[in-house]
């Protein structure tokens, strides 16, 4: 008999939740949070959002008449723990402490994955897990150089999503993930672009803050001298600068909103939704969106150089790829490099469900976090 598994995948602006009786989904839902919903939490520890997100999950279980006692495992998206190798980890006290305190520098909503899994699993009296957290580190030595020895490049990216999609495409081509070279671009509230070489992500843009393309709410790479001047101008606090880098940067800074779908609607029709935060013209909105796409394509091109031009395919995944505009624009700029595959959303729920199932079937694969 196959196990019943609850999957929790928190993102910066959404929660992806699924409950499965064996292979049968009881419900799969993406809860999206508006800029207004999250405004009270700006600059605060992400754990402040815990009651909001936990209530939504428990309400869905109640609405679908899922008794807690029937759940065999709860698995959450891995957050900012110490750098680890890939795999499935049991959630323990040390992990929860590191996630809650942001000990390893991260205050992203993905930290809530392990915490929510642990709390709900305690109600259900079942195991809780995470799998392939964002801090998987497979960088080649040259990729760590930043120009400042005190400030090396580090690996933080959408590891679960990128590896799942790369593996699926390789299998469709009759190959193993460990046999191919590919580039995966995950586009959501954050954007990361990775160079996958024979099963290892040897270089990747740190989509969390300060690297790669600008995103709907993050600045990405910015001119260093200008940033230093801003930091010492006396006009901004450290909190202000952090919010410009992550939360109120990117499209939000240029247009007023980080809702790419709303922005596209405005560009197409000129009409704003009731209560819209858009504060620019249609032309300005289009130029900002095109600039983000331009930067995504440029980063994909850079990863092609990392792989020395030997690229079997390029994968575009994440919530931004539901757009009818963004994927074709990217493909128009990088399609000459390799075939393009578009996976809107992500395969993260399936990846997490399968990881929990494997952990229950073979507990010896579960790794201990310390």
mmCIF file of C-alpha atoms in Angstrom, residues 2 10 24 49 66 75 84 108 191 294 299 313:
data_model
loop_
_atom_site.group_PDB
_atom_site.id
_atom_site.type_symbol
_atom_site.label_atom_id
_atom_site.label_comp_id
_atom_site.label_asym_id
_atom_site.label_seq_id
_atom_site.Cartn_x
_atom_site.Cartn_y
_atom_site.Cartn_z
ATOM 1 C CA UNK A 2 1.436 3.373 -1.044
ATOM 2 C CA UNK A 10 6.568 27.773 0.225
ATOM 3 C CA UNK A 24 -3.770 9.956 -6.359
ATOM 4 C CA UNK A 49 4.404 34.450 8.281
ATOM 5 C CA UNK A 66 -8.321 14.703 5.387
ATOM 6 C CA UNK A 75 7.715 16.932 3.388
ATOM 7 C CA UNK A 84 24.865 19.999 2.174
ATOM 8 C CA UNK A 108 13.460 33.445 2.493
ATOM 9 C CA UNK A 191 15.333 33.713 -10.802
ATOM 10 C CA UNK A 294 16.955 40.401 -21.707
ATOM 11 C CA UNK A 299 22.580 34.775 -18.118
ATOM 12 C CA UNK A 313 19.012 21.502 -24.102
#
